Structure formats: structure tokens, C-alpha cells
Tab-separated table of C-alpha atoms and ligand atoms in Angstrom:
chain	number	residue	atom	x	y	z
A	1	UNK	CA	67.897	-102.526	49.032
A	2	UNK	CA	66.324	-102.043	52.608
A	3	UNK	CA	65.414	-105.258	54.376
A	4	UNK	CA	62.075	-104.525	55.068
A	5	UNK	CA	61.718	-104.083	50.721
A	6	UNK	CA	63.420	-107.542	50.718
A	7	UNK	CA	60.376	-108.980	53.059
A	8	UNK	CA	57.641	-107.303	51.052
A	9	UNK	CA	58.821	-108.671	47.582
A	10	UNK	CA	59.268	-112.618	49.739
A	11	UNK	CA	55.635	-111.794	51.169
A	12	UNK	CA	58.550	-112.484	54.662
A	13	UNK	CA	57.323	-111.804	58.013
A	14	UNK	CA	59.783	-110.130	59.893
A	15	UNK	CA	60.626	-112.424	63.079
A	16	UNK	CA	63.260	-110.164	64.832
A	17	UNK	CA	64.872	-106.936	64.253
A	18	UNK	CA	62.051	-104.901	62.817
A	19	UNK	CA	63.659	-101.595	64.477
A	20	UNK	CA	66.608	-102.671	62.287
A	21	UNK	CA	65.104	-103.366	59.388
A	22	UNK	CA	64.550	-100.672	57.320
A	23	UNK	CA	67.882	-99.183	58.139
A	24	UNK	CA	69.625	-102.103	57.088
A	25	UNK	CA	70.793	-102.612	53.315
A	26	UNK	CA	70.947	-105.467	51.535
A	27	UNK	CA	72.712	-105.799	47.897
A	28	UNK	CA	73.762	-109.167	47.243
A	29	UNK	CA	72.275	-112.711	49.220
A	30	UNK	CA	73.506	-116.058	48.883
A	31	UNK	CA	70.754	-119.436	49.188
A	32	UNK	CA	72.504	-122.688	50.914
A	33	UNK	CA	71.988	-124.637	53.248
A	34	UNK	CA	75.545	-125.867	53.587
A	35	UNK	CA	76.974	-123.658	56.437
A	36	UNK	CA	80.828	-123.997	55.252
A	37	UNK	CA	79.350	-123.385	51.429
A	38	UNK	CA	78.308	-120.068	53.257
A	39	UNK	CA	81.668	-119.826	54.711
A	40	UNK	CA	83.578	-120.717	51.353
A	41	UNK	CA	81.638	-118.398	49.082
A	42	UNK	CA	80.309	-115.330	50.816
A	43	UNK	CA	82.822	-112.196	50.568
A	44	UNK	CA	80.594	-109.065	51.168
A	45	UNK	CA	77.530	-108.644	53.593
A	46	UNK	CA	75.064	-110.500	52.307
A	47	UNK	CA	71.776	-111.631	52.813
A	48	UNK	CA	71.286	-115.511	53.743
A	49	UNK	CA	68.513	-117.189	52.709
A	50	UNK	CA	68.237	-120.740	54.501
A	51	UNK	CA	65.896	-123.863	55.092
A	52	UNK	CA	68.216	-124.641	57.767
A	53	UNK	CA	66.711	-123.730	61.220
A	54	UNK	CA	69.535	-124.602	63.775
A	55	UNK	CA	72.026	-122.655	66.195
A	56	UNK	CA	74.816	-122.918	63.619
A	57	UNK	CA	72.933	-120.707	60.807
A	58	UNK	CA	73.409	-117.919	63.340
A	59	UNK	CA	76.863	-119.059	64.275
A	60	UNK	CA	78.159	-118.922	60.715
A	61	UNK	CA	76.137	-115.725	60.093
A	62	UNK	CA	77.947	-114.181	63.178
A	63	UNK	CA	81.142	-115.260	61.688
A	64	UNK	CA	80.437	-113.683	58.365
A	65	UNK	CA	79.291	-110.574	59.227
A	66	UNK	CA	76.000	-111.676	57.638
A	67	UNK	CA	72.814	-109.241	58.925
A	68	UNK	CA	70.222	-110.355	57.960
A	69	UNK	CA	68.897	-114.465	57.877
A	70	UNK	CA	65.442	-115.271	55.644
A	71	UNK	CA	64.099	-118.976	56.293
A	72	UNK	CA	62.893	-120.159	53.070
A	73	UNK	CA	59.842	-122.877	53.246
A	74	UNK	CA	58.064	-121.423	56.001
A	75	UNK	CA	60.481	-122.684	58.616
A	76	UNK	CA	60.562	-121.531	61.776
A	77	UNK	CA	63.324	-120.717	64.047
A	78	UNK	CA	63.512	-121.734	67.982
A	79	UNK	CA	63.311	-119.616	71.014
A	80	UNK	CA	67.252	-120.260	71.487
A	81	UNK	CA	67.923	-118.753	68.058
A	82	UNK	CA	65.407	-115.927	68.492
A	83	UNK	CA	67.282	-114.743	71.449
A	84	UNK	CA	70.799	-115.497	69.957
A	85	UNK	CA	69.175	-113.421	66.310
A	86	UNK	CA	68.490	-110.212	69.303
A	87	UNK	CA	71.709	-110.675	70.907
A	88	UNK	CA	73.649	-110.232	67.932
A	89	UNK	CA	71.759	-107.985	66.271
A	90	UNK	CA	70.504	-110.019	63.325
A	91	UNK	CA	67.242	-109.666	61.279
A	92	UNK	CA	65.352	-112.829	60.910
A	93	UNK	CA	62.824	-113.301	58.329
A	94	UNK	CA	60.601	-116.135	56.914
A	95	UNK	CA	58.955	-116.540	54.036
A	96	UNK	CA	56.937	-119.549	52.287
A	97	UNK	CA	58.726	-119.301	48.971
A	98	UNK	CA	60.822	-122.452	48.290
A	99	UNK	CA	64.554	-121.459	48.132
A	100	UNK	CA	64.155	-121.594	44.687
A	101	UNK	CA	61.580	-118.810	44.403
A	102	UNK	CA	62.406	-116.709	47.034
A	103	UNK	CA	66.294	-116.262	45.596
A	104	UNK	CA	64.163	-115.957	41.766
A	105	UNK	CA	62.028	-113.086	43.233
A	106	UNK	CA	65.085	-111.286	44.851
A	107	UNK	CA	67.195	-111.481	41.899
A	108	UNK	CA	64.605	-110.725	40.076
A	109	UNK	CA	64.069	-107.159	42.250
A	110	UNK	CA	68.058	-106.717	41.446
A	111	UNK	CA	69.430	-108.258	44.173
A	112	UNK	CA	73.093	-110.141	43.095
A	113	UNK	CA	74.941	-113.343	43.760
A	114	UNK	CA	78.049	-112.686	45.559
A	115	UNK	CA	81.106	-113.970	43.565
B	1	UNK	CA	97.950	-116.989	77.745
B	2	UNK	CA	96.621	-120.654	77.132
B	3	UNK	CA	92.396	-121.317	77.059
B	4	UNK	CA	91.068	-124.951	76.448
B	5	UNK	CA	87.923	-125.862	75.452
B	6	UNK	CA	85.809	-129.171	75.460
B	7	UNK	CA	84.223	-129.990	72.151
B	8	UNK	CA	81.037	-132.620	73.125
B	9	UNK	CA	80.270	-134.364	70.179
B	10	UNK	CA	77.189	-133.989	68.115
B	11	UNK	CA	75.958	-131.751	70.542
B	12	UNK	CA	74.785	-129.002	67.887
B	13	UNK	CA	73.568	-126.418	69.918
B	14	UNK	CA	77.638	-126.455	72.048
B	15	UNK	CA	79.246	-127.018	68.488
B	16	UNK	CA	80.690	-123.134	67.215
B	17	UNK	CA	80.879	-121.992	71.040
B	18	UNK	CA	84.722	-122.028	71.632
B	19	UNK	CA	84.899	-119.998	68.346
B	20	UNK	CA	82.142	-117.421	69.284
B	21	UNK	CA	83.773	-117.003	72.863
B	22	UNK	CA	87.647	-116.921	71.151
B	23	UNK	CA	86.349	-114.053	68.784
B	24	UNK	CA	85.097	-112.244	72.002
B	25	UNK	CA	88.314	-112.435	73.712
B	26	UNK	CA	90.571	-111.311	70.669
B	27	UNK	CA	88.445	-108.442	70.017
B	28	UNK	CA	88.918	-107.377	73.680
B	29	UNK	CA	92.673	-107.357	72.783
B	30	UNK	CA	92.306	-105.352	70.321
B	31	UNK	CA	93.599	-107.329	67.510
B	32	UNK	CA	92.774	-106.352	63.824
B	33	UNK	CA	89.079	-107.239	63.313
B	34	UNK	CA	90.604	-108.994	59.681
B	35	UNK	CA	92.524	-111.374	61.621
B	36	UNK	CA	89.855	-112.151	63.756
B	37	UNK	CA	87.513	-113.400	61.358
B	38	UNK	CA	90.094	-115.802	59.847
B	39	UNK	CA	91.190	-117.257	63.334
B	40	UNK	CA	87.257	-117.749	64.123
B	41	UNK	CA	86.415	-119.154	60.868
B	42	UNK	CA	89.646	-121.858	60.662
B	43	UNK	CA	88.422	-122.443	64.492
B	44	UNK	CA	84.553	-122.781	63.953
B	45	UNK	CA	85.281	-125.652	60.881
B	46	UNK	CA	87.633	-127.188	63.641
B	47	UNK	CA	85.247	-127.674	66.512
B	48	UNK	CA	82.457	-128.571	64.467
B	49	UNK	CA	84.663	-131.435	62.350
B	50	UNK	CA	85.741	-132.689	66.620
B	51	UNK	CA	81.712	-132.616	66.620
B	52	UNK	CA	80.605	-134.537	63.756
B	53	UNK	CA	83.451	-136.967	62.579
B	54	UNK	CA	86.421	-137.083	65.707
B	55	UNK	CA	83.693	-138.021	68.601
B	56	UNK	CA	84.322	-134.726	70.212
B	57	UNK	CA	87.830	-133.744	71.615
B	58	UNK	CA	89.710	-130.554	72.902
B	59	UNK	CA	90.849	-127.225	72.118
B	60	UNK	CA	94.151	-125.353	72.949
B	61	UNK	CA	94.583	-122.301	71.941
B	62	UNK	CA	97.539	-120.311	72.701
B	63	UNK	CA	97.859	-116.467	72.239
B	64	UNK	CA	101.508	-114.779	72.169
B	65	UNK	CA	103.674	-112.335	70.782
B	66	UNK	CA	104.206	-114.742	68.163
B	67	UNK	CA	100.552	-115.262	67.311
B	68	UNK	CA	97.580	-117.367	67.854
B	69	UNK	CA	98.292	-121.105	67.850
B	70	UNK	CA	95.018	-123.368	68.099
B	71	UNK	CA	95.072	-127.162	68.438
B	72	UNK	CA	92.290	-129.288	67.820
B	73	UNK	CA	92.435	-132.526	69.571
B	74	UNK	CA	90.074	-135.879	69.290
B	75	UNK	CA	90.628	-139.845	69.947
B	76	UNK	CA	88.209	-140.205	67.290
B	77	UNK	CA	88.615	-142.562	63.984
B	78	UNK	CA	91.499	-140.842	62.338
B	79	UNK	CA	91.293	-139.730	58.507
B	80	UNK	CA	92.815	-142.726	56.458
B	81	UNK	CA	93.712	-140.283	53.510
B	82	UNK	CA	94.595	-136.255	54.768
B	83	UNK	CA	95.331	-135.243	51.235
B	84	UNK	CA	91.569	-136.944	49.926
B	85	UNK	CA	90.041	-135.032	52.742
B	86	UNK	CA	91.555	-131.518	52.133
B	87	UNK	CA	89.839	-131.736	48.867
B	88	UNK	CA	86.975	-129.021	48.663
B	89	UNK	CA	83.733	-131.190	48.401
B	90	UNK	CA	85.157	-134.061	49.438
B	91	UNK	CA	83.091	-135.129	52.459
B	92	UNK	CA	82.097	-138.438	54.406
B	93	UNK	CA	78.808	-136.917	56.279
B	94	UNK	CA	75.749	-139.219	56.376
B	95	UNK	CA	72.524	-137.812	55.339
B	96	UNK	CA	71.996	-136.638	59.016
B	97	UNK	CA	74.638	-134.519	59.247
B	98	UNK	CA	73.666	-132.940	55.937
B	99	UNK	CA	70.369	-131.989	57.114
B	100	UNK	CA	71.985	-130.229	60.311
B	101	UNK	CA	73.879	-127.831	57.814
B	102	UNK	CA	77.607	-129.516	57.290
B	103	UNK	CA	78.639	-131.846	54.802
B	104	UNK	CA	79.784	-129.295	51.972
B	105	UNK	CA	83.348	-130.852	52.031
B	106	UNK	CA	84.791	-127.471	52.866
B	107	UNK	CA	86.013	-127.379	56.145
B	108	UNK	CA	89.487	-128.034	55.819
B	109	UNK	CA	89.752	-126.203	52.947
B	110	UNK	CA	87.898	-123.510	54.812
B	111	UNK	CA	91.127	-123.779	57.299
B	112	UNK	CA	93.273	-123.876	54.791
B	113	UNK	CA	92.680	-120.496	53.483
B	114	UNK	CA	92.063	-118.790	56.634
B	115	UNK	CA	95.085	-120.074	58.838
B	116	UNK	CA	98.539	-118.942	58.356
B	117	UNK	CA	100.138	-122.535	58.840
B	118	UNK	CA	98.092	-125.812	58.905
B	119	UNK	CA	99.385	-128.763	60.602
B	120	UNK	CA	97.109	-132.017	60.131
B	121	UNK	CA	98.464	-135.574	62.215
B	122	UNK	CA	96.213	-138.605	62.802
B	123	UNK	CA	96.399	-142.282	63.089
B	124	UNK	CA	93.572	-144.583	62.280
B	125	UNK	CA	91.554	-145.102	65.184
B	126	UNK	CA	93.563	-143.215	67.497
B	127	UNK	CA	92.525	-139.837	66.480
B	128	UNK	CA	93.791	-136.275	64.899
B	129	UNK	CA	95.502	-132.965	65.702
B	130	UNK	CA	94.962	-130.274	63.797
B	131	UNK	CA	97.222	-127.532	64.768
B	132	UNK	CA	97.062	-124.002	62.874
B	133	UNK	CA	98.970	-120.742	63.479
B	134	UNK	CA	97.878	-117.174	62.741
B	135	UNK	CA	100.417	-114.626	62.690
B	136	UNK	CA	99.987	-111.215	64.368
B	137	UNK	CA	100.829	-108.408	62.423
B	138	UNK	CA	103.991	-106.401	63.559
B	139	UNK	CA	103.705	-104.106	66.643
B	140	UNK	CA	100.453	-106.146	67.695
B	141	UNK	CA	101.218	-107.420	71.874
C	1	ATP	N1	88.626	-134.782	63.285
C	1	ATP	C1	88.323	-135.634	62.297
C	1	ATP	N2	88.255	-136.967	62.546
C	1	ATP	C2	87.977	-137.846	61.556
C	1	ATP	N3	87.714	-137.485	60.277
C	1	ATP	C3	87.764	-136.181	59.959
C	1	ATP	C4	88.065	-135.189	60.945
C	1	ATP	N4	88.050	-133.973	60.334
C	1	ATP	C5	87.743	-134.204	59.053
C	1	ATP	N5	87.576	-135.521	58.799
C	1	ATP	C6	87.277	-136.153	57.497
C	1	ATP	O1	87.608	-135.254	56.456
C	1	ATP	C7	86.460	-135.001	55.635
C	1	ATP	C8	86.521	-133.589	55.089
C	1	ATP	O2	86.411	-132.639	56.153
C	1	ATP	P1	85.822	-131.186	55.850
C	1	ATP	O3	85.755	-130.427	57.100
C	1	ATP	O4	86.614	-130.586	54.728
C	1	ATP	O5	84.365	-131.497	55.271
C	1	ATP	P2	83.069	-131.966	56.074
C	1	ATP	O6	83.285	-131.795	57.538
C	1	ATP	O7	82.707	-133.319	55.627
C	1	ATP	O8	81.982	-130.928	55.552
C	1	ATP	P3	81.891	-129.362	55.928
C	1	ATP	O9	83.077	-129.032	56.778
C	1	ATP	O10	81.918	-128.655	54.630
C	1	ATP	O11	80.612	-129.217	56.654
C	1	ATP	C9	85.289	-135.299	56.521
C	1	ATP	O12	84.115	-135.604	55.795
C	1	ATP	C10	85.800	-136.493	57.328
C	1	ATP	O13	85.720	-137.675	56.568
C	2	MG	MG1	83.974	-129.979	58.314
């Protein structure tokens, strides 16, 4: 699934990488905000969806090969991880679900766990 | 080739840096992109455990023909039980740390998995090296 069908189902505004967006697929997404959870569990590219809004959700997505980052609750990220999102080439999202509703909605719209 | 590293504690927006910069340098050598994403995961769970629970420390990390061997130094509290802590989930993070994104208990288990060889030594309040090797495949410089 293309990112940018990912926002519309969360009702996400796209923060960075809206050139990317569309060309950017999605099939599975994993919701923690546990960074080495993220670590442990992801295997494939997945999306991350995340209340966390610190430096090391970008880290750990860097290190996982994850594209693209939805914050779940309406959070927002900072200027430091805005630029650090454009420098690596990460799509950030945000969306007012809960974490609970946005990962409903997605599986919902076929998106899978990834294990 | 030898690089060190200072690990500040708590200093969240520093912690993951000496893995982000390590995973720059092997991937200007040229090294298999597989083996780079274990050495920068094992490291990342490293610098961030010198971060939160060893009251920051060091990094050494020593490329070779025989591989990549990273050491982890603090003079923090020690870990009274190594075997208790390897345990996935088992975790003594406060609340704080848990809302900053670490606490899962799977670090060192994290390491575990990634790093060839794992090498855990510390003394109650004197501190802890953790020391892991990563082979290079055959042929690599
Ligand atoms: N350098 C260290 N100094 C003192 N204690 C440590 C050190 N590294 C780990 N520990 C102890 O071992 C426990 C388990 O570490 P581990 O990295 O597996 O989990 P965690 O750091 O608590 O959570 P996570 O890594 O999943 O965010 C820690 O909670 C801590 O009690
Ligand atoms: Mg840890």
C-alpha cells in the first residue's frame, strides 16, 4: 500500500517526505513505543507507528531500514527530528488516532503485523 | 584502525550517535550491508544501556582483518546478576526512562543475537565491559 493511502485511511498529515510518499510502499507496520521491542521484532520494512516523539525513534528507524514513521495521538515531532526525518529520507506522518485505532484502521485496510 | 567514542549519559539526543557514525564508516568500506546492520544494532543497545543505567562511559571499536571488535566501557553501578539481565524483558528502567522509548528488557538480548561473540564483565559499583566481536566474511579487508 502507498504511504500517502496509509495517511488518508489515519486522516495523517504528512509532516515530511510528501515527494516520497506516494512512491513508497508499505505492507506490514508494527505499533510500540519500546525502541528495542522495534529492534527485537521488526524483520521486513515496515511501517512504525509511535507515540514516542524523540531522536531515538529515528535512530532505531535508521537502523531498521524502517521508511516511513506515523505519530499516533497527535504528537508532534521537533525541528531536530524534522531535519534528521529529511536527511535520511524518512516519511513522517501524524495522525490523532490513539495507537490503538490507528494500527485497527490499518489492519483493517490489509495492512499485516510483521512476525 | 581503532575509533573511540564518549557516551554522555542520559543525554538522549547524543545517545545512538557512535552507532549512526560507525554504520557510516563501515559502509564506506564496503562491508556487506547484512553485517552492518547487526554491528549497528548490537552497538546502538550498547551506547544507549552506557546512557541510561552505566552513567555514561566509552567506546572502542576496533576494525581488522579479523573483524569488528567493539567495547563498551562505564564506571557505572555494575549488574549484580548478568545472567537475570540477559533475560528478554527483564529490565530495571524507572518510569522515566520508559517514557523516553527504552525499558523493553531487550537490549542485551538484542546484542546477543546480532554479535558474533558477547563478552559481558562487571563488578558492583565499579562498572561493566561489554565486549562483542563480529566476524568479517572471508576475502572482506
Ligand atoms: N552498563 C550497564 N550498567 C549497569 N546495568 C546495566 C548495564 N547494561 C544493562 N544493565 C542492566 O541490565 C538490564 C537489562 O538490560 P537490557 O539492555 O537488556 O534492557 P533495558 O536496557 O532495561 O531495556 P531496553 O534495552 O529494552 O530498552 C537493565 O535494565 C539494567 O538493569
Ligand atoms: Mg538496554
Amino acid at each position: 500500500m502507498r504511504a500517502t493511502e496509509i495517511a488518508q485511511i489515519i486522516n495523517a498529515e504528512i509532516i515530511v517526505g510528501k515527494e516520497i510518499a506516494y512512491d513508497l510502499d508499505v505492507e506490514t507496520a508494527c505499533g510500540s513505543d519500546l525502541m528495542s521491542d522495534v529492534i527485537a521484532f521488526v524483520k521486513e520494512r515496515v511501517a512504525l507507528l509511535s507515540g514516542l516523539t524523540n531522536p531515538q525513534v529515528l535512530r532505531t528507524a535508521d537502523l531498521m531500514d524502517i521508511r516511513l514513521i506515523i505519530f499516533v495521538r497527535g504528537k508532534k515531532p521537533s525541528e531536530e527530528m524534522i531535519q534528521m526525518a529529511r536527511e535520511q529520507g524518512i516519511v513522517l506522518m501524524r495522525t490523532h488516532d490513539t495507537m490503538f485505532v490507528a494500527c485497527g484502521k490499518l489492519y483493517q485496510a490489509g495492512i499485516k503485523g510483521d512476525s | 584502525m581503532i575509533i573511540e567514542y564518549i557516551i554522555p549519559r542520559l543525554d538522549f539526543s547524543a545517545a545512538g550517535k557512535a552507532s549512526t557514525d560507525m554504520k557510516h564508516r563501515l559502509t564506506q568500506l564496503g562491508l556487506p550491508p547484512a553485517l552492518i546492520k547487526r554491528v549497528a544494532i548490537a552497538m546502538y543497545e550498547a551506547e544507549m544501556n552506557i546512557a541510561i543505567h552505566g552513567d555514561g562511559g566509552r567506546a572502542e571499536i576496533e576494525i581488522s582483518k579479523d573483524g569488528i571488535t567493539t567495547c563498551f566501557i562505564d564506571h557505572g553501578p555494575g549488574i549484580p546478576d548478568i545472567e537475570l539481565a540477559m533475560q528478554e524483558g527483564y529490565s530495571t528502567a524507572s518510569e522515566e526512562i520508559r517514557d523516553m522509548g527504552f525499558g523493553a528488557g531487550m537490549g542485551l538480548p538484542n546484542m546477543k543475537k546480532n554479535a558474533d561473540e558477547l563478552i559481558i564483565q562487571s563488578e558492583l559499583n565499579k562498572g561493566t565491559t561489554v565486549q562483542m566481536h563480529f566476524r568479517l566474511p572471508a576475502g572482506e579487508p
